[in-house]
Amino acid sequence: MDPRSTPQRQARAVRLGPRSVTALALVSAVGVVGFGWPFLTPPTSRISAHAQDAPWLFAGLLVLLVSVVAAAISESGLGPKAVAMLGVLAATGAALRPIGAGTAGIEPMFFLMVLSGRVLGPGFGFVLGSVTMFASALLTGGVGPWLPFQMLAMGWFAMGAGLLPGPDRLRGRAELVMLAAYGLLAAFAYGTVMNLAGWPFMSALASNVAFDPHAAVAANLARFLAYCLATSLGWDLGRAVVTVVLTLTLGPAVLRALRRATRRAAFETPVTFDAPRT
């Protein structure tokens, strides 16, 4: 058999160990509660009684937890070459985000997160998504209680691309279609979970689509769906379309560049230094 026809295992910038996986699972569980608590708590609970305070509490908690996960992943093997790659991709993503800011969801950074997570793996993808969103917030002045939720959601977004099947064997059009389909669904999912982060801040007296801490779960779910349709459907659709179009058109070139850079960086080869000559 020709060895060139045998698929080679794709190198990963970060190999997740048990400690990193545990930390990531814990922060994701807390994140699910932080995003979905309006549907997880009964109207009589104390959390519902503090509907205006709970988002701030979860925002502060997520800052600490995302930092812990990033540190745990870094300790598992984020070497100098991976840090350099992380810096380049995060800076690129942060620079892409303001291009379409305020324009119908034209956010080209999302396709870069999908392709980077696909090539560099879920661990690197989570760190890249979180760091990119933090850097872009500093660049655009978008720092606020929503930022920790954005960092976690973008970390999930990029990590999910790294968990897609066939990282070593699937190539060509089939891979592009899979990544485009993932980008389409994930773009809507990102918008939906970010709506959950901001929706409880609305006053129930201000609108009939706002969160009502005294209403039943079914009633609040109907309110939330109406809120999404009224406020963010167009934006999410624009984000999804841009992600799909850029993935299908620029995806082949970007994937080749990322894979070539990954091979040359040889992330899984330890860095050694020659002993000084005497």
PDB file of C-alpha atoms in Angstrom:
ATOM      1  CA  MET A   1       0.000   0.000   0.000  1.00  0.00           C
ATOM      2  CA  ASP A   2       1.210   3.473  -0.843  1.00  0.00           C
ATOM      3  CA  PRO A   3       1.931   5.187   2.515  1.00  0.00           C
ATOM      4  CA  ARG A   4       0.848   8.478   1.031  1.00  0.00           C
ATOM      5  CA  SER A   5      -2.682   7.124   0.636  1.00  0.00           C
ATOM      6  CA  THR A   6      -2.916   6.254   4.322  1.00  0.00           C
ATOM      7  CA  PRO A   7      -4.588   9.020   6.328  1.00  0.00           C
ATOM      8  CA  GLN A   8      -2.281  10.483   8.931  1.00  0.00           C
ATOM      9  CA  ARG A   9      -3.440  11.394  12.397  1.00  0.00           C
ATOM     10  CA  GLN A  10      -3.993  15.120  12.576  1.00  0.00           C
ATOM     11  CA  ALA A  11      -1.807  16.761  15.204  1.00  0.00           C
ATOM     12  CA  ARG A  12      -3.618  18.695  17.913  1.00  0.00           C
ATOM     13  CA  ALA A  13      -2.356  21.871  19.524  1.00  0.00           C
ATOM     14  CA  VAL A  14      -3.688  20.664  22.887  1.00  0.00           C
ATOM     15  CA  ARG A  15      -4.364  17.142  24.071  1.00  0.00           C
ATOM     16  CA  LEU A  16      -7.082  17.218  26.724  1.00  0.00           C
ATOM     17  CA  GLY A  17      -6.212  15.214  29.809  1.00  0.00           C
ATOM     18  CA  PRO A  18      -8.571  13.968  32.541  1.00  0.00           C
ATOM     19  CA  ARG A  19      -8.065  17.119  34.610  1.00  0.00           C
ATOM     20  CA  SER A  20      -8.897  19.412  31.687  1.00  0.00           C
ATOM     21  CA  VAL A  21     -11.917  17.350  30.663  1.00  0.00           C
ATOM     22  CA  THR A  22     -13.233  17.415  34.236  1.00  0.00           C
ATOM     23  CA  ALA A  23     -12.780  21.189  34.525  1.00  0.00           C
ATOM     24  CA  LEU A  24     -14.411  21.724  31.144  1.00  0.00           C
ATOM     25  CA  ALA A  25     -17.372  19.505  32.061  1.00  0.00           C
ATOM     26  CA  LEU A  26     -17.882  21.349  35.351  1.00  0.00           C
ATOM     27  CA  VAL A  27     -17.764  24.818  33.835  1.00  0.00           C
ATOM     28  CA  SER A  28     -20.107  23.699  31.063  1.00  0.00           C
ATOM     29  CA  ALA A  29     -22.563  22.383  33.638  1.00  0.00           C
ATOM     30  CA  VAL A  30     -22.449  25.685  35.527  1.00  0.00           C
ATOM     31  CA  GLY A  31     -22.787  27.504  32.209  1.00  0.00           C
ATOM     32  CA  VAL A  32     -25.928  25.541  31.350  1.00  0.00           C
ATOM     33  CA  VAL A  33     -27.397  26.574  34.691  1.00  0.00           C
ATOM     34  CA  GLY A  34     -26.239  30.155  34.175  1.00  0.00           C
ATOM     35  CA  PHE A  35     -27.921  30.363  30.774  1.00  0.00           C
ATOM     36  CA  GLY A  36     -31.013  28.284  31.473  1.00  0.00           C
ATOM     37  CA  TRP A  37     -31.895  29.021  35.080  1.00  0.00           C
ATOM     38  CA  PRO A  38     -35.178  30.773  34.127  1.00  0.00           C
ATOM     39  CA  PHE A  39     -36.443  27.372  32.900  1.00  0.00           C
ATOM     40  CA  LEU A  40     -34.772  25.281  35.599  1.00  0.00           C
ATOM     41  CA  THR A  41     -36.225  26.969  38.666  1.00  0.00           C
ATOM     42  CA  PRO A  42     -39.872  27.046  39.771  1.00  0.00           C
ATOM     43  CA  PRO A  43     -41.573  30.433  40.227  1.00  0.00           C
ATOM     44  CA  THR A  44     -41.434  30.014  44.009  1.00  0.00           C
ATOM     45  CA  SER A  45     -37.646  29.571  44.166  1.00  0.00           C
ATOM     46  CA  ARG A  46     -35.390  32.213  45.664  1.00  0.00           C
ATOM     47  CA  ILE A  47     -33.462  32.552  42.403  1.00  0.00           C
ATOM     48  CA  SER A  48     -36.622  33.604  40.579  1.00  0.00           C
ATOM     49  CA  ALA A  49     -37.240  36.139  43.338  1.00  0.00           C
ATOM     50  CA  HIS A  50     -33.876  37.710  42.431  1.00  0.00           C
ATOM     51  CA  ALA A  51     -34.319  37.686  38.657  1.00  0.00           C
ATOM     52  CA  GLN A  52     -32.439  40.956  38.231  1.00  0.00           C
ATOM     53  CA  ASP A  53     -29.515  39.825  40.381  1.00  0.00           C
ATOM     54  CA  ALA A  54     -29.016  36.260  39.136  1.00  0.00           C
ATOM     55  CA  PRO A  55     -27.420  37.179  35.764  1.00  0.00           C
ATOM     56  CA  TRP A  56     -24.803  39.257  37.571  1.00  0.00           C
ATOM     57  CA  LEU A  57     -24.067  36.388  39.936  1.00  0.00           C
ATOM     58  CA  PHE A  58     -23.630  33.908  37.113  1.00  0.00           C
ATOM     59  CA  ALA A  59     -21.541  36.396  35.109  1.00  0.00           C
ATOM     60  CA  GLY A  60     -19.083  36.777  37.979  1.00  0.00           C
ATOM     61  CA  LEU A  61     -18.973  33.038  38.546  1.00  0.00           C
ATOM     62  CA  LEU A  62     -18.377  32.266  34.874  1.00  0.00           C
ATOM     63  CA  VAL A  63     -15.398  34.644  34.741  1.00  0.00           C
ATOM     64  CA  LEU A  64     -13.655  32.585  37.391  1.00  0.00           C
ATOM     65  CA  LEU A  65     -14.643  29.234  35.941  1.00  0.00           C
ATOM     66  CA  VAL A  66     -13.636  30.040  32.364  1.00  0.00           C
ATOM     67  CA  SER A  67     -10.280  31.214  33.700  1.00  0.00           C
ATOM     68  CA  VAL A  68      -9.871  27.938  35.604  1.00  0.00           C
ATOM     69  CA  VAL A  69     -10.663  25.885  32.492  1.00  0.00           C
ATOM     70  CA  ALA A  70      -8.254  27.893  30.347  1.00  0.00           C
ATOM     71  CA  ALA A  71      -5.538  27.394  32.965  1.00  0.00           C
ATOM     72  CA  ALA A  72      -6.240  23.663  33.212  1.00  0.00           C
ATOM     73  CA  ILE A  73      -6.093  23.250  29.435  1.00  0.00           C
ATOM     74  CA  SER A  74      -2.913  25.296  29.290  1.00  0.00           C
ATOM     75  CA  GLU A  75      -1.264  23.075  31.887  1.00  0.00           C
ATOM     76  CA  SER A  76      -2.176  20.008  29.811  1.00  0.00           C
ATOM     77  CA  GLY A  77       0.138  20.980  26.983  1.00  0.00           C
ATOM     78  CA  LEU A  78      -0.354  24.487  25.597  1.00  0.00           C
ATOM     79  CA  GLY A  79       3.280  24.973  24.619  1.00  0.00           C
ATOM     80  CA  PRO A  80       4.977  28.052  23.152  1.00  0.00           C
ATOM     81  CA  LYS A  81       4.138  27.116  19.562  1.00  0.00           C
ATOM     82  CA  ALA A  82       0.483  26.631  20.437  1.00  0.00           C
ATOM     83  CA  VAL A  83       0.460  29.947  22.321  1.00  0.00           C
ATOM     84  CA  ALA A  84       1.851  31.678  19.238  1.00  0.00           C
ATOM     85  CA  MET A  85      -0.842  30.089  17.068  1.00  0.00           C
ATOM     86  CA  LEU A  86      -3.472  31.055  19.629  1.00  0.00           C
ATOM     87  CA  GLY A  87      -2.303  34.668  19.590  1.00  0.00           C
ATOM     88  CA  VAL A  88      -2.397  34.914  15.793  1.00  0.00           C
ATOM     89  CA  LEU A  89      -5.839  33.351  15.433  1.00  0.00           C
ATOM     90  CA  ALA A  90      -7.333  35.284  18.371  1.00  0.00           C
ATOM     91  CA  ALA A  91      -6.013  38.580  16.988  1.00  0.00           C
ATOM     92  CA  THR A  92      -7.393  37.722  13.551  1.00  0.00           C
ATOM     93  CA  GLY A  93     -10.777  36.804  14.955  1.00  0.00           C
ATOM     94  CA  ALA A  94     -10.916  39.925  17.116  1.00  0.00           C
ATOM     95  CA  ALA A  95     -10.072  42.057  14.064  1.00  0.00           C
ATOM     96  CA  LEU A  96     -12.758  40.360  11.951  1.00  0.00           C
ATOM     97  CA  ARG A  97     -15.572  40.888  14.414  1.00  0.00           C
ATOM     98  CA  PRO A  98     -15.916  44.695  14.108  1.00  0.00           C
ATOM     99  CA  ILE A  99     -16.133  44.459  10.290  1.00  0.00           C
ATOM    100  CA  GLY A 100     -19.844  43.751  10.383  1.00  0.00           C
ATOM    101  CA  ALA A 101     -20.670  45.097  13.826  1.00  0.00           C
ATOM    102  CA  GLY A 102     -24.231  46.373  13.840  1.00  0.00           C
ATOM    103  CA  THR A 103     -24.947  45.118  10.310  1.00  0.00           C
ATOM    104  CA  ALA A 104     -27.499  42.287  10.177  1.00  0.00           C
ATOM    105  CA  GLY A 105     -25.297  39.654  11.750  1.00  0.00           C
ATOM    106  CA  ILE A 106     -22.396  39.954   9.306  1.00  0.00           C
ATOM    107  CA  GLU A 107     -19.807  38.433  11.636  1.00  0.00           C
ATOM    108  CA  PRO A 108     -16.988  36.725   9.695  1.00  0.00           C
ATOM    109  CA  MET A 109     -15.141  35.673  12.840  1.00  0.00           C
ATOM    110  CA  PHE A 110     -17.486  32.712  13.306  1.00  0.00           C
ATOM    111  CA  PHE A 111     -16.277  30.806  10.253  1.00  0.00           C
ATOM    112  CA  LEU A 112     -12.681  31.183  11.452  1.00  0.00           C
ATOM    113  CA  MET A 113     -13.633  29.706  14.827  1.00  0.00           C
ATOM    114  CA  VAL A 114     -15.265  26.726  13.103  1.00  0.00           C
ATOM    115  CA  LEU A 115     -12.259  25.964  10.902  1.00  0.00           C
ATOM    116  CA  SER A 116      -9.727  26.543  13.688  1.00  0.00           C
ATOM    117  CA  GLY A 117     -11.570  24.272  16.094  1.00  0.00           C
ATOM    118  CA  ARG A 118     -11.809  21.622  13.398  1.00  0.00           C
ATOM    119  CA  VAL A 119      -8.084  21.571  12.666  1.00  0.00           C
ATOM    120  CA  LEU A 120      -6.612  22.298  16.088  1.00  0.00           C
ATOM    121  CA  GLY A 121      -8.981  20.285  18.248  1.00  0.00           C
ATOM    122  CA  PRO A 122     -11.667  20.893  20.901  1.00  0.00           C
ATOM    123  CA  GLY A 123      -9.310  21.951  23.709  1.00  0.00           C
ATOM    124  CA  PHE A 124      -7.587  24.582  21.618  1.00  0.00           C
ATOM    125  CA  GLY A 125     -10.966  25.573  20.175  1.00  0.00           C
ATOM    126  CA  PHE A 126     -12.446  26.305  23.590  1.00  0.00           C
ATOM    127  CA  VAL A 127      -9.497  28.461  24.629  1.00  0.00           C
ATOM    128  CA  LEU A 128      -9.434  30.206  21.238  1.00  0.00           C
ATOM    129  CA  GLY A 129     -13.151  31.013  21.318  1.00  0.00           C
ATOM    130  CA  SER A 130     -12.968  32.432  24.843  1.00  0.00           C
ATOM    131  CA  VAL A 131      -9.801  34.457  24.251  1.00  0.00           C
ATOM    132  CA  THR A 132     -11.015  35.792  20.901  1.00  0.00           C
ATOM    133  CA  MET A 133     -14.282  37.028  22.368  1.00  0.00           C
ATOM    134  CA  PHE A 134     -12.440  38.669  25.262  1.00  0.00           C
ATOM    135  CA  ALA A 135      -9.970  40.375  22.909  1.00  0.00           C
ATOM    136  CA  SER A 136     -12.711  41.566  20.582  1.00  0.00           C
ATOM    137  CA  ALA A 137     -14.650  43.002  23.529  1.00  0.00           C
ATOM    138  CA  LEU A 138     -11.593  45.024  24.537  1.00  0.00           C
ATOM    139  CA  LEU A 139     -11.159  46.149  20.934  1.00  0.00           C
ATOM    140  CA  THR A 140     -14.765  47.231  20.446  1.00  0.00           C
ATOM    141  CA  GLY A 141     -15.534  48.428  23.968  1.00  0.00           C
ATOM    142  CA  GLY A 142     -18.045  45.627  24.450  1.00  0.00           C
ATOM    143  CA  VAL A 143     -17.124  44.831  28.051  1.00  0.00           C
ATOM    144  CA  GLY A 144     -20.094  44.204  30.306  1.00  0.00           C
ATOM    145  CA  PRO A 145     -21.964  41.514  32.261  1.00  0.00           C
ATOM    146  CA  TRP A 146     -22.695  39.742  28.974  1.00  0.00           C
ATOM    147  CA  LEU A 147     -18.992  39.176  28.202  1.00  0.00           C
ATOM    148  CA  PRO A 148     -18.490  36.024  30.350  1.00  0.00           C
ATOM    149  CA  PHE A 149     -21.522  34.475  28.671  1.00  0.00           C
ATOM    150  CA  GLN A 150     -20.126  35.392  25.246  1.00  0.00           C
ATOM    151  CA  MET A 151     -16.751  33.871  26.135  1.00  0.00           C
ATOM    152  CA  LEU A 152     -18.307  30.610  27.260  1.00  0.00           C
ATOM    153  CA  ALA A 153     -20.709  30.421  24.308  1.00  0.00           C
ATOM    154  CA  MET A 154     -17.938  31.103  21.803  1.00  0.00           C
ATOM    155  CA  GLY A 155     -15.738  28.545  23.562  1.00  0.00           C
ATOM    156  CA  TRP A 156     -18.509  25.974  23.102  1.00  0.00           C
ATOM    157  CA  PHE A 157     -18.948  27.079  19.487  1.00  0.00           C
ATOM    158  CA  ALA A 158     -15.293  26.496  18.558  1.00  0.00           C
ATOM    159  CA  MET A 159     -14.951  23.396  20.731  1.00  0.00           C
ATOM    160  CA  GLY A 160     -17.926  21.774  19.007  1.00  0.00           C
ATOM    161  CA  ALA A 161     -16.177  22.057  15.651  1.00  0.00           C
ATOM    162  CA  GLY A 162     -13.247  20.129  17.115  1.00  0.00           C
ATOM    163  CA  LEU A 163     -15.577  17.340  18.220  1.00  0.00           C
ATOM    164  CA  LEU A 164     -17.028  16.725  14.752  1.00  0.00           C
ATOM    165  CA  PRO A 165     -16.359  13.243  13.344  1.00  0.00           C
ATOM    166  CA  GLY A 166     -13.587  12.284  10.941  1.00  0.00           C
ATOM    167  CA  PRO A 167     -10.819  14.755  11.841  1.00  0.00           C
ATOM    168  CA  ASP A 168      -8.155  12.488  10.326  1.00  0.00           C
ATOM    169  CA  ARG A 169      -9.976  10.957   7.364  1.00  0.00           C
ATOM    170  CA  LEU A 170     -12.774  13.229   6.169  1.00  0.00           C
ATOM    171  CA  ARG A 171     -11.577  15.699   3.553  1.00  0.00           C
ATOM    172  CA  GLY A 172     -12.832  17.586   0.523  1.00  0.00           C
ATOM    173  CA  ARG A 173     -16.411  18.554  -0.229  1.00  0.00           C
ATOM    174  CA  ALA A 174     -17.902  16.239   2.387  1.00  0.00           C
ATOM    175  CA  GLU A 175     -15.921  17.943   5.126  1.00  0.00           C
ATOM    176  CA  LEU A 176     -16.863  21.401   3.895  1.00  0.00           C
ATOM    177  CA  VAL A 177     -20.555  20.500   3.800  1.00  0.00           C
ATOM    178  CA  MET A 178     -20.321  19.120   7.341  1.00  0.00           C
ATOM    179  CA  LEU A 179     -18.558  22.256   8.610  1.00  0.00           C
ATOM    180  CA  ALA A 180     -21.041  24.517   6.826  1.00  0.00           C
ATOM    181  CA  ALA A 181     -23.974  22.602   8.335  1.00  0.00           C
ATOM    182  CA  TYR A 182     -22.390  22.831  11.775  1.00  0.00           C
ATOM    183  CA  GLY A 183     -21.762  26.560  11.318  1.00  0.00           C
ATOM    184  CA  LEU A 184     -25.389  27.072  10.303  1.00  0.00           C
ATOM    185  CA  LEU A 185     -26.806  25.311  13.350  1.00  0.00           C
ATOM    186  CA  ALA A 186     -24.203  26.621  15.779  1.00  0.00           C
ATOM    187  CA  ALA A 187     -24.745  30.218  14.650  1.00  0.00           C
ATOM    188  CA  PHE A 188     -28.420  29.974  15.587  1.00  0.00           C
ATOM    189  CA  ALA A 189     -27.542  28.151  18.802  1.00  0.00           C
ATOM    190  CA  TYR A 190     -25.081  30.883  19.772  1.00  0.00           C
ATOM    191  CA  GLY A 191     -27.697  33.574  19.241  1.00  0.00           C
ATOM    192  CA  THR A 192     -30.261  31.618  21.240  1.00  0.00           C
ATOM    193  CA  VAL A 193     -28.071  31.051  24.286  1.00  0.00           C
ATOM    194  CA  MET A 194     -26.955  34.683  24.229  1.00  0.00           C
ATOM    195  CA  ASN A 195     -30.617  35.701  24.225  1.00  0.00           C
ATOM    196  CA  LEU A 196     -30.972  33.634  27.388  1.00  0.00           C
ATOM    197  CA  ALA A 197     -28.178  35.658  28.982  1.00  0.00           C
ATOM    198  CA  GLY A 198     -29.873  39.012  28.369  1.00  0.00           C
ATOM    199  CA  TRP A 199     -33.543  38.119  28.455  1.00  0.00           C
ATOM    200  CA  PRO A 200     -33.917  37.986  32.284  1.00  0.00           C
ATOM    201  CA  PHE A 201     -32.711  41.599  32.504  1.00  0.00           C
ATOM    202  CA  MET A 202     -35.920  42.799  30.831  1.00  0.00           C
ATOM    203  CA  SER A 203     -38.700  43.961  33.063  1.00  0.00           C
ATOM    204  CA  ALA A 204     -41.902  41.945  32.796  1.00  0.00           C
ATOM    205  CA  LEU A 205     -43.828  45.210  33.011  1.00  0.00           C
ATOM    206  CA  ALA A 206     -42.061  46.600  29.943  1.00  0.00           C
ATOM    207  CA  SER A 207     -43.051  43.922  27.455  1.00  0.00           C
ATOM    208  CA  ASN A 208     -45.173  40.813  27.086  1.00  0.00           C
ATOM    209  CA  VAL A 209     -42.111  38.911  25.799  1.00  0.00           C
ATOM    210  CA  ALA A 210     -39.975  39.645  28.871  1.00  0.00           C
ATOM    211  CA  PHE A 211     -39.095  37.095  31.513  1.00  0.00           C
ATOM    212  CA  ASP A 212     -41.714  36.895  34.239  1.00  0.00           C
ATOM    213  CA  PRO A 213     -40.316  35.309  37.435  1.00  0.00           C
ATOM    214  CA  HIS A 214     -43.852  34.601  38.648  1.00  0.00           C
ATOM    215  CA  ALA A 215     -44.997  32.794  35.480  1.00  0.00           C
ATOM    216  CA  ALA A 216     -44.874  29.065  34.806  1.00  0.00           C
ATOM    217  CA  VAL A 217     -42.071  27.526  32.755  1.00  0.00           C
ATOM    218  CA  ALA A 218     -44.328  26.953  29.741  1.00  0.00           C
ATOM    219  CA  ALA A 219     -45.449  30.579  29.744  1.00  0.00           C
ATOM    220  CA  ASN A 220     -41.876  31.844  29.982  1.00  0.00           C
ATOM    221  CA  LEU A 221     -40.808  29.506  27.187  1.00  0.00           C
ATOM    222  CA  ALA A 222     -43.486  31.012  24.944  1.00  0.00           C
ATOM    223  CA  ARG A 223     -42.310  34.486  25.931  1.00  0.00           C
ATOM    224  CA  PHE A 224     -38.708  33.565  25.165  1.00  0.00           C
ATOM    225  CA  LEU A 225     -39.537  32.170  21.722  1.00  0.00           C
ATOM    226  CA  ALA A 226     -41.474  35.333  20.921  1.00  0.00           C
ATOM    227  CA  TYR A 227     -38.538  37.390  22.177  1.00  0.00           C
ATOM    228  CA  CYS A 228     -36.120  35.516  19.868  1.00  0.00           C
ATOM    229  CA  LEU A 229     -38.395  35.928  16.867  1.00  0.00           C
ATOM    230  CA  ALA A 230     -38.932  39.607  17.528  1.00  0.00           C
ATOM    231  CA  THR A 231     -35.393  40.671  18.363  1.00  0.00           C
ATOM    232  CA  SER A 232     -32.692  38.373  17.002  1.00  0.00           C
ATOM    233  CA  LEU A 233     -33.956  36.067  14.261  1.00  0.00           C
ATOM    234  CA  GLY A 234     -32.735  38.352  11.481  1.00  0.00           C
ATOM    235  CA  TRP A 235     -29.349  38.812  13.146  1.00  0.00           C
ATOM    236  CA  ASP A 236     -28.923  35.068  13.734  1.00  0.00           C
ATOM    237  CA  LEU A 237     -29.932  34.324  10.145  1.00  0.00           C
ATOM    238  CA  GLY A 238     -27.348  36.780   8.842  1.00  0.00           C
ATOM    239  CA  ARG A 239     -24.649  35.238  11.038  1.00  0.00           C
ATOM    240  CA  ALA A 240     -25.564  31.741   9.856  1.00  0.00           C
ATOM    241  CA  VAL A 241     -25.606  32.674   6.154  1.00  0.00           C
ATOM    242  CA  VAL A 242     -22.258  34.487   6.361  1.00  0.00           C
ATOM    243  CA  THR A 243     -20.696  31.547   8.201  1.00  0.00           C
ATOM    244  CA  VAL A 244     -21.952  29.061   5.594  1.00  0.00           C
ATOM    245  CA  VAL A 245     -20.905  31.178   2.610  1.00  0.00           C
ATOM    246  CA  LEU A 246     -17.414  31.865   3.953  1.00  0.00           C
ATOM    247  CA  THR A 247     -16.937  28.236   4.957  1.00  0.00           C
ATOM    248  CA  LEU A 248     -17.836  26.977   1.479  1.00  0.00           C
ATOM    249  CA  THR A 249     -15.836  29.617  -0.408  1.00  0.00           C
ATOM    250  CA  LEU A 250     -12.792  30.282   1.757  1.00  0.00           C
ATOM    251  CA  GLY A 251     -12.842  27.048   3.736  1.00  0.00           C
ATOM    252  CA  PRO A 252     -10.576  24.948   1.472  1.00  0.00           C
ATOM    253  CA  ALA A 253      -7.781  27.539   1.464  1.00  0.00           C
ATOM    254  CA  VAL A 254      -8.044  28.264   5.190  1.00  0.00           C
ATOM    255  CA  LEU A 255      -8.137  24.572   6.113  1.00  0.00           C
ATOM    256  CA  ARG A 256      -5.029  23.903   4.009  1.00  0.00           C
ATOM    257  CA  ALA A 257      -3.214  26.837   5.595  1.00  0.00           C
ATOM    258  CA  LEU A 258      -4.138  25.764   9.120  1.00  0.00           C
ATOM    259  CA  ARG A 259      -3.146  22.153   8.515  1.00  0.00           C
ATOM    260  CA  ARG A 260       0.118  23.173   6.905  1.00  0.00           C
ATOM    261  CA  ALA A 261       0.909  25.440   9.849  1.00  0.00           C
ATOM    262  CA  THR A 262      -0.009  22.646  12.255  1.00  0.00           C
ATOM    263  CA  ARG A 263       2.317  20.170  10.541  1.00  0.00           C
ATOM    264  CA  ARG A 264       5.189  22.628  10.463  1.00  0.00           C
ATOM    265  CA  ALA A 265       4.673  23.611  14.084  1.00  0.00           C
ATOM    266  CA  ALA A 266       4.701  19.931  15.129  1.00  0.00           C
ATOM    267  CA  PHE A 267       2.797  20.747  18.322  1.00  0.00           C
ATOM    268  CA  GLU A 268       3.204  17.253  19.730  1.00  0.00           C
ATOM    269  CA  THR A 269       6.988  17.308  19.341  1.00  0.00           C
ATOM    270  CA  PRO A 270       8.653  18.721  22.477  1.00  0.00           C
ATOM    271  CA  VAL A 271      10.807  21.780  22.060  1.00  0.00           C
ATOM    272  CA  THR A 272      14.480  21.057  22.723  1.00  0.00           C
ATOM    273  CA  PHE A 273      17.492  23.294  22.864  1.00  0.00           C
ATOM    274  CA  ASP A 274      21.022  22.369  21.880  1.00  0.00           C
ATOM    275  CA  ALA A 275      23.610  22.456  24.617  1.00  0.00           C
ATOM    276  CA  PRO A 276      25.971  25.417  24.316  1.00  0.00           C
ATOM    277  CA  ARG A 277      29.250  24.608  22.670  1.00  0.00           C
ATOM    278  CA  THR A 278      32.335  24.861  24.822  1.00  0.00           C
TER     279      THR A 278
END
